[in-house]
MMTF fields as JSON, N, C-alpha, C and O atoms, coordinates in Angstrom:
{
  "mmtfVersion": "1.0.0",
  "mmtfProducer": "UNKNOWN",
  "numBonds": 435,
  "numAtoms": 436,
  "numGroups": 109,
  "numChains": 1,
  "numModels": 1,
  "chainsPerModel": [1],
  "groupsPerChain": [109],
  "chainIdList": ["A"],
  "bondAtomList": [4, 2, 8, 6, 12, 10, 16, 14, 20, 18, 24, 22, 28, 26, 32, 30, 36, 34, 40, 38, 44, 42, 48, 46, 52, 50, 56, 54, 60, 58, 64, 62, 68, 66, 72, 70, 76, 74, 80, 78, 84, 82, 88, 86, 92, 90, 96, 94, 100, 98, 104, 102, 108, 106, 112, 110, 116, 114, 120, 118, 124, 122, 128, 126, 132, 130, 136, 134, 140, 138, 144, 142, 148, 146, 152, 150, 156, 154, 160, 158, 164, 162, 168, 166, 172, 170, 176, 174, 180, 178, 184, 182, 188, 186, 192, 190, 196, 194, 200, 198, 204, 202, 208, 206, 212, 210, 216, 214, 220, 218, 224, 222, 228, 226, 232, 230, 236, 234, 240, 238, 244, 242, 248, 246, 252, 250, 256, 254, 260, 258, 264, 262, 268, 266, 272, 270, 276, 274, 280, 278, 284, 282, 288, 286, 292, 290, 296, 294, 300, 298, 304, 302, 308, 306, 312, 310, 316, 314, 320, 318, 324, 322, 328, 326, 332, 330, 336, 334, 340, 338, 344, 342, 348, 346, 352, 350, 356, 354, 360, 358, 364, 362, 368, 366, 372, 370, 376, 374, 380, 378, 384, 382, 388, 386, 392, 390, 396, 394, 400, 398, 404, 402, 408, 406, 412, 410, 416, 414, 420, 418, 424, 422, 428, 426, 432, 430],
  "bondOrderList": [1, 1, 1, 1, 1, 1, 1, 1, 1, 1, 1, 1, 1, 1, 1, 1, 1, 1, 1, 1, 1, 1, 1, 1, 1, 1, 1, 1, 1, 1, 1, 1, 1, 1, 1, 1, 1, 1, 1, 1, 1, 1, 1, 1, 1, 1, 1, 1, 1, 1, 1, 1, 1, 1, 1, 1, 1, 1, 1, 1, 1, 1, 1, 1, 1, 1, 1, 1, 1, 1, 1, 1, 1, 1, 1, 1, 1, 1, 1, 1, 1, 1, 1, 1, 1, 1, 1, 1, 1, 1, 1, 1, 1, 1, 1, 1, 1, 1, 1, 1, 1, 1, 1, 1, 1, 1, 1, 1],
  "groupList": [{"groupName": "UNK", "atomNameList": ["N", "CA", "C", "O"], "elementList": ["N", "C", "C", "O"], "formalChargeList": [0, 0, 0, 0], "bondAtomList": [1, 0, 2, 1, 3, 2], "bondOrderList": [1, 1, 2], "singleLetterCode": "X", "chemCompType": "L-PEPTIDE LINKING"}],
  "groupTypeList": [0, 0, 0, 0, 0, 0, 0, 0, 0, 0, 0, 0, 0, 0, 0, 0, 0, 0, 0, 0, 0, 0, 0, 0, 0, 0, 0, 0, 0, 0, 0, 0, 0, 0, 0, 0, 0, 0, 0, 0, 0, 0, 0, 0, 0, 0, 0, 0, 0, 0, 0, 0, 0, 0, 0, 0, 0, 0, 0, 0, 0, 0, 0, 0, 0, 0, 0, 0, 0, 0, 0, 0, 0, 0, 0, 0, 0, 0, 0, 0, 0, 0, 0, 0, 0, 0, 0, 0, 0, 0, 0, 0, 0, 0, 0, 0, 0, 0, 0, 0, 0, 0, 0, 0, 0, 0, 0, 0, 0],
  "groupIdList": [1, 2, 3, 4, 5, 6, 7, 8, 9, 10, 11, 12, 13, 14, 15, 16, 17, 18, 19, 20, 21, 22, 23, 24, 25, 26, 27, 28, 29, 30, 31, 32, 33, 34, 35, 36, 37, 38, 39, 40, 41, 42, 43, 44, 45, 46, 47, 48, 49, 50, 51, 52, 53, 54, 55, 56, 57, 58, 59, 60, 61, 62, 63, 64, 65, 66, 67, 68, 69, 70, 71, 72, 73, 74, 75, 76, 77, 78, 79, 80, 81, 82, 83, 84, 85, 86, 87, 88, 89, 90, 91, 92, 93, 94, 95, 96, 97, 98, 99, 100, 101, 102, 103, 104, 105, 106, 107, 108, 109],
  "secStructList": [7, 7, 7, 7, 7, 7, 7, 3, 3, 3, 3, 3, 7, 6, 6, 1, 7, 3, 3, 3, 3, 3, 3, 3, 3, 6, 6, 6, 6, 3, 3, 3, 3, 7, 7, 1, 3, 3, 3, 3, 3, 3, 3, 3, 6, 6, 6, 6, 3, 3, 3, 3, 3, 3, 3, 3, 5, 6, 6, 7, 7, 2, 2, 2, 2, 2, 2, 2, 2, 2, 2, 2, 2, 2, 2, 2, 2, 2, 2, 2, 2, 2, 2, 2, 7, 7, 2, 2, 2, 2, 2, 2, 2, 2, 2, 2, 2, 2, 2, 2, 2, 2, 2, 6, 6, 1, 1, 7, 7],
  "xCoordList": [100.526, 100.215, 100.913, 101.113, 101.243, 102.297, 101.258, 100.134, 101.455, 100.344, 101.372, 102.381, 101.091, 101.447, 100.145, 99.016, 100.489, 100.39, 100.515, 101.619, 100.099, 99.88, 98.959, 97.914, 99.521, 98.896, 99.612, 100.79, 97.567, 98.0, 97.839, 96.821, 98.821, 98.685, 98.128, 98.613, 97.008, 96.824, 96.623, 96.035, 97.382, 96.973, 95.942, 95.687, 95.236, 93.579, 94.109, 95.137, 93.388, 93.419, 92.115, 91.423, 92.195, 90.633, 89.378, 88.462, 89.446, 88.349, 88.176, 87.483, 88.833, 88.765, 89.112, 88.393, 90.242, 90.709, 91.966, 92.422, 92.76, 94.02, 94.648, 94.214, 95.782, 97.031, 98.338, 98.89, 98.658, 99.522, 98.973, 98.091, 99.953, 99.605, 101.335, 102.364, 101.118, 102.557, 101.705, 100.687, 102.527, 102.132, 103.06, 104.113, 102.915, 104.279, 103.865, 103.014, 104.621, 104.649, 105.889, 106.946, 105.987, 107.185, 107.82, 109.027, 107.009, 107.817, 108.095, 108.78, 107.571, 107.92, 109.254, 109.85, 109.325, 110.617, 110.313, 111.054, 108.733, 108.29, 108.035, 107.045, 108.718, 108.782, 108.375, 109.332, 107.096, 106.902, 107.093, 107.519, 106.581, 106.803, 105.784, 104.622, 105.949, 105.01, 104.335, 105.016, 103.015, 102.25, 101.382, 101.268, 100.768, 99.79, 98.001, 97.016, 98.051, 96.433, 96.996, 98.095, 95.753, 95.688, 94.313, 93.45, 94.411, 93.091, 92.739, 93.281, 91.731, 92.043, 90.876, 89.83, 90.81, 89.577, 89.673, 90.709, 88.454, 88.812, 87.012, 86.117, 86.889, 86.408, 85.151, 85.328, 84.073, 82.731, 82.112, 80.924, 82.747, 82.293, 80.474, 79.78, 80.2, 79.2, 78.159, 77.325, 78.413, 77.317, 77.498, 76.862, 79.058, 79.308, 79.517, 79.167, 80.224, 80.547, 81.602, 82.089, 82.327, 83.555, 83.328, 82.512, 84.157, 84.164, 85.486, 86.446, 85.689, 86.769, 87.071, 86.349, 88.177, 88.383, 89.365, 90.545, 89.193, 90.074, 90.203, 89.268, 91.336, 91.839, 93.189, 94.087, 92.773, 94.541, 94.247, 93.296, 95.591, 95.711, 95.327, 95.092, 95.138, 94.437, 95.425, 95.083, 96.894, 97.78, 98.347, 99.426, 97.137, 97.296, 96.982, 96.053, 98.009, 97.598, 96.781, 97.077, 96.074, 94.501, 95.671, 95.75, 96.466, 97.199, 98.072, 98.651, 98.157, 98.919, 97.64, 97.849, 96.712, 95.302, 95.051, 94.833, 95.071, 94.834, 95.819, 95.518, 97.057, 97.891, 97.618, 97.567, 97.282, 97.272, 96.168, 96.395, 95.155, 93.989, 94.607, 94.715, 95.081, 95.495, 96.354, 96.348, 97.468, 98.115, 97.666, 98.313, 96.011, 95.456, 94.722, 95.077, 94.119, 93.445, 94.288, 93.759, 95.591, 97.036, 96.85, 96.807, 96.684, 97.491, 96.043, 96.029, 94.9, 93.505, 93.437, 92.821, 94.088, 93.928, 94.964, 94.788, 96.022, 97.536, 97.163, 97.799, 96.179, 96.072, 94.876, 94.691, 93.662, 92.33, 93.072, 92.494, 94.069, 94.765, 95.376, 95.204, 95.921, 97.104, 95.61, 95.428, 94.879, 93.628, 92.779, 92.374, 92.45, 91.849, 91.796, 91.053, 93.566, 94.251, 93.412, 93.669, 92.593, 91.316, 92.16, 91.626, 93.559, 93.922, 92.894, 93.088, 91.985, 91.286, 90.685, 90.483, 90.286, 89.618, 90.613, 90.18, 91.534, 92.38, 93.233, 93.964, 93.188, 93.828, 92.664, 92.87, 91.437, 90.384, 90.541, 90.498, 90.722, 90.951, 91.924, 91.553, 93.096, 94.39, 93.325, 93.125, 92.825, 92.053, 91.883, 92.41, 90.938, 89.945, 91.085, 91.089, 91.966, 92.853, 93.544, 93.654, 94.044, 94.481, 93.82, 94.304, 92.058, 91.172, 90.905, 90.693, 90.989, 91.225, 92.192, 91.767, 93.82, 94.501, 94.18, 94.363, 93.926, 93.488, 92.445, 92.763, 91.404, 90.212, 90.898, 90.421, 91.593, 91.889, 93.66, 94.485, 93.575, 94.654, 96.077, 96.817, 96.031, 97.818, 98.474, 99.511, 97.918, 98.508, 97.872, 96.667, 98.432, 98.305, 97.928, 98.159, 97.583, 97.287, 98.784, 98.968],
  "yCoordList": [-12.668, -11.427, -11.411, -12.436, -10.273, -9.829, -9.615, -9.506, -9.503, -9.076, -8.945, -9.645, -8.215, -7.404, -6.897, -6.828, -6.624, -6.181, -5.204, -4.779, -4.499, -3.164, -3.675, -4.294, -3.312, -3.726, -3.207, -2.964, -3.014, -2.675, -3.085, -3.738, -2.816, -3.569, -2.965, -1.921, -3.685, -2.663, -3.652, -4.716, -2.751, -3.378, -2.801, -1.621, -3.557, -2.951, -2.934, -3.402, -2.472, -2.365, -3.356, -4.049, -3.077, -4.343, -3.854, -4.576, -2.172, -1.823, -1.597, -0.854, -2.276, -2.139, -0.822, -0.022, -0.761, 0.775, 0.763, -0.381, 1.637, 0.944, 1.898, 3.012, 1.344, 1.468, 2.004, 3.096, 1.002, 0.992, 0.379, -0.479, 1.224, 1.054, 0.634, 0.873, -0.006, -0.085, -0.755, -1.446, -0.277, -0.391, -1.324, -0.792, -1.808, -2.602, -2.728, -3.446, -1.959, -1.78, -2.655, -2.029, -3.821, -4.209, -3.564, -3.326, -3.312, -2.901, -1.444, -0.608, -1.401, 0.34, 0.721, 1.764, -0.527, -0.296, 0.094, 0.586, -0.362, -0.113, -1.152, -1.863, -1.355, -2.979, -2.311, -1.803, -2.279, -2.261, -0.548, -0.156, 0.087, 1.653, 2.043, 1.764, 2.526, 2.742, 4.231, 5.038, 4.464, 5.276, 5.787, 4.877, 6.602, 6.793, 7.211, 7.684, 6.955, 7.297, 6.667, 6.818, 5.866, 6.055, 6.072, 5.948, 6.397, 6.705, 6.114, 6.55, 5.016, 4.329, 4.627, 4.573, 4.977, 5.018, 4.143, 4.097, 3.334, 2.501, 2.454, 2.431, 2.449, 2.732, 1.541, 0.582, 1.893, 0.537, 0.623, 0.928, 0.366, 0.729, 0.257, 0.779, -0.824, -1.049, -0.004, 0.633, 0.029, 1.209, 2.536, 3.363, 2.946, 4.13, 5.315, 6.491, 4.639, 5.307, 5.053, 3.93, 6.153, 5.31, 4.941, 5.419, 3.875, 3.503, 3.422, 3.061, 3.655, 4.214, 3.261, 2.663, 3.47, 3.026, 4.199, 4.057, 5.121, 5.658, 4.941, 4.291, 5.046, 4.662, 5.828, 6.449, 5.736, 6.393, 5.836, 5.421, 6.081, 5.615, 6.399, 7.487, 6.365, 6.899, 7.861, 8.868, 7.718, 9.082, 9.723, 10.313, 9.482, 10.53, 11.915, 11.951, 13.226, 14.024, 15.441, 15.72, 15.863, 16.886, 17.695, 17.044, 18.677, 19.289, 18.805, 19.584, 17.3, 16.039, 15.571, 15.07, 15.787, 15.423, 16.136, 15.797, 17.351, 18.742, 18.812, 19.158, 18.476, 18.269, 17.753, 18.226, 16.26, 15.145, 15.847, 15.9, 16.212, 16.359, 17.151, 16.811, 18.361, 19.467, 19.232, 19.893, 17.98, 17.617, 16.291, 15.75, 16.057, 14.773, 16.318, 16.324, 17.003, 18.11, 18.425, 18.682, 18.401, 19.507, 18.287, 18.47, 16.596, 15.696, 14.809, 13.807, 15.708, 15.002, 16.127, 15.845, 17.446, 18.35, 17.828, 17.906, 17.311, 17.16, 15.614, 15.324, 14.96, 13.736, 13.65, 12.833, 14.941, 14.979, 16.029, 15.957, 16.766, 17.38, 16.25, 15.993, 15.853, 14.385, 13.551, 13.624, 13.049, 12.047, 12.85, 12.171, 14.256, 14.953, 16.185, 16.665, 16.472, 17.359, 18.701, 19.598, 18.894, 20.101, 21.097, 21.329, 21.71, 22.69, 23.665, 23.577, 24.466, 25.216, 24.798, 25.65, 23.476, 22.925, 22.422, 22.65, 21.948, 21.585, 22.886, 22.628, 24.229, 25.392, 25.953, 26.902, 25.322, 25.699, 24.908, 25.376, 23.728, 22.185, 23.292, 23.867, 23.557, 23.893, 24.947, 24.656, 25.876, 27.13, 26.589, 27.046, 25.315, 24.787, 24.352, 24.694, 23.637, 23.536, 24.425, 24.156, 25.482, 26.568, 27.262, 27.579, 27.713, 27.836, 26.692, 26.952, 25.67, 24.567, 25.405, 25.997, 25.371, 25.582, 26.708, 26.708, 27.195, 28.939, 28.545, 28.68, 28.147, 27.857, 26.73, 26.969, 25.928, 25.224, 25.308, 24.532, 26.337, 27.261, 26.596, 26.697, 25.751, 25.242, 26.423, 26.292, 27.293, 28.227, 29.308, 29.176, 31.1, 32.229, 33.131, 32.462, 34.026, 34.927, 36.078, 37.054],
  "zCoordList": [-3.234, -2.553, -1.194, -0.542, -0.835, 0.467, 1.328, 0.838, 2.937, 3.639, 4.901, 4.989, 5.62, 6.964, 7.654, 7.167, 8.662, 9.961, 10.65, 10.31, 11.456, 12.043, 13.195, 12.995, 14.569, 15.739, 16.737, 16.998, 17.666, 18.884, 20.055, 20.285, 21.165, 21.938, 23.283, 23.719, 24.007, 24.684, 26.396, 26.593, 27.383, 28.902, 29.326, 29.086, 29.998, 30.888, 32.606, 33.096, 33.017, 34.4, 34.477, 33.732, 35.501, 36.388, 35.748, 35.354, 35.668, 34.879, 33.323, 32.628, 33.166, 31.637, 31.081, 30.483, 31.366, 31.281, 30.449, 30.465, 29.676, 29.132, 29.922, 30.217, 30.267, 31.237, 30.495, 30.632, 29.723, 28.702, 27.75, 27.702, 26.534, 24.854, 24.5, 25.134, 23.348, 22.227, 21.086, 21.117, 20.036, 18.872, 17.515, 17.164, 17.257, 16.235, 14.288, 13.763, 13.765, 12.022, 11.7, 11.78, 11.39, 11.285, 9.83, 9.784, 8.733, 7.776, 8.089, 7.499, 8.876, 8.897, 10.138, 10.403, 10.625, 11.558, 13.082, 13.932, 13.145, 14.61, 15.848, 15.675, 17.008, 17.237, 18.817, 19.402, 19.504, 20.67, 21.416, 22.502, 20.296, 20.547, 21.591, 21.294, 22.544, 23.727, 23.211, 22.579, 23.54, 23.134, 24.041, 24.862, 24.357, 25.52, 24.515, 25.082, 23.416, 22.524, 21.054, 20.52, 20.592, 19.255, 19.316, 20.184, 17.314, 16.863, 15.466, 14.449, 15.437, 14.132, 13.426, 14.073, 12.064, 11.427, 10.244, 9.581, 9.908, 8.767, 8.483, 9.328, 6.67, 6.051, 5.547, 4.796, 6.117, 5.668, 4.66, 4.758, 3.22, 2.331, 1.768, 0.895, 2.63, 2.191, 2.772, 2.128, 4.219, 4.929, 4.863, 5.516, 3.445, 3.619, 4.795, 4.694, 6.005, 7.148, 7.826, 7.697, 8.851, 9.307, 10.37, 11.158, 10.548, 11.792, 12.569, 11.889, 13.692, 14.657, 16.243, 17.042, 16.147, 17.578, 18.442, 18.118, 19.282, 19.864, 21.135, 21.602, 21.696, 22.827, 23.575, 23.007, 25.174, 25.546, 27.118, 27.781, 27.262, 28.846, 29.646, 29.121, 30.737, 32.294, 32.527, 33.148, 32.049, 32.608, 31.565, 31.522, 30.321, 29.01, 29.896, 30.702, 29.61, 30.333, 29.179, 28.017, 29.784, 28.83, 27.882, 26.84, 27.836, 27.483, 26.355, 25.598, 26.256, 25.629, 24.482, 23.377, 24.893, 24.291, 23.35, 22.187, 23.887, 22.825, 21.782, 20.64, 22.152, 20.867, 20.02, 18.885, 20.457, 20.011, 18.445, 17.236, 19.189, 18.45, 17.496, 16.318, 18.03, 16.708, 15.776, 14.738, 16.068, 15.032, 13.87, 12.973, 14.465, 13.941, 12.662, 11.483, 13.009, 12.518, 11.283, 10.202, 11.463, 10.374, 9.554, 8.337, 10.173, 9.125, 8.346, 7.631, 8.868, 8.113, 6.936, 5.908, 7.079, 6.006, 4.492, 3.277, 5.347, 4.821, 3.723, 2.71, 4.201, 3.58, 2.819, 1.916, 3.397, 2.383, 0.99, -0.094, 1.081, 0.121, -0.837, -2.028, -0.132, -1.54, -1.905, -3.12, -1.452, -1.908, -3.002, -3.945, -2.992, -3.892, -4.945, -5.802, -4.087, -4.798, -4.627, -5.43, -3.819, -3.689, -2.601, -1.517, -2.929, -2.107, -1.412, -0.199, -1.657, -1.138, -0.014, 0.851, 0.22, 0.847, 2.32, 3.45, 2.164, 2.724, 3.345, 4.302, 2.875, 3.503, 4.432, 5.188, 4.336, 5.163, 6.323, 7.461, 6.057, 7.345, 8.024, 9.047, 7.466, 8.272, 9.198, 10.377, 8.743, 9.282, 10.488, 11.502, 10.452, 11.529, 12.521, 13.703, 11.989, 13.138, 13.96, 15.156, 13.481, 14.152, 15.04, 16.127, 14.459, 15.408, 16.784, 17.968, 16.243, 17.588, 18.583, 19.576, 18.105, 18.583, 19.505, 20.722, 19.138, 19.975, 20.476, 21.658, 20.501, 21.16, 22.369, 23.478, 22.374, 23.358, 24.052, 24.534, 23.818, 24.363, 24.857, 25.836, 23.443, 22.617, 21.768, 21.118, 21.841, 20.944, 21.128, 20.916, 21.671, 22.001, 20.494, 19.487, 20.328, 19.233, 19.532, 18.804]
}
């Protein structure tokens, strides 16, 4: 069996704060990519719940955030679609994101 790696790296300030992020996929061709947020969710099958770690740096800026979020929104629709094949459901996700978008004013009507 093959096994890899996916990791992140993260600097703190004095307060336990992250400063700087980079991230490294070696099969994927990613070696020390600087990042300012991630967001990890991984799956507890025994307690049936997820569990998460978000993180971003102190000079992630709000406007950068809101993106962040609305394009996490496009690619949770984009990936609950391929896992269940339930289009309807997934053209509704997109809905919710767009309403994000407009509600947090990344995007004008």
């Amino acid at each position: 069996m093959r096994k890899t790696n996916i990791t992140v790296e993260v600097e703190l300030d004095e307060n336990h704060i992250p400063e700087k992020m980079a991230w490294y996929a070696q099969d994927g061709g990613i070696d020390k990519q600087p990042t300012k947020a991630a967001m990890i969710s991984v799956w507890d099958d025994e307690k049936m719940e997820a569990l998460r770690l978000d993180l971003w740096t102190k000079d992630m800026q709000v406007e950068h955030m809101k993106r962040f979020y609305h394009q996490i929104l496009l690619s949770l629709a984009d990936t609950y679609e391929r896992a269940t094949n339930e289009e309807d459901t997934a053209i509704w996700m997109r809905g919710i994101a767009e309403e994000f978008a407009l509600k947090s004013s990344i995007k004008q009507l």
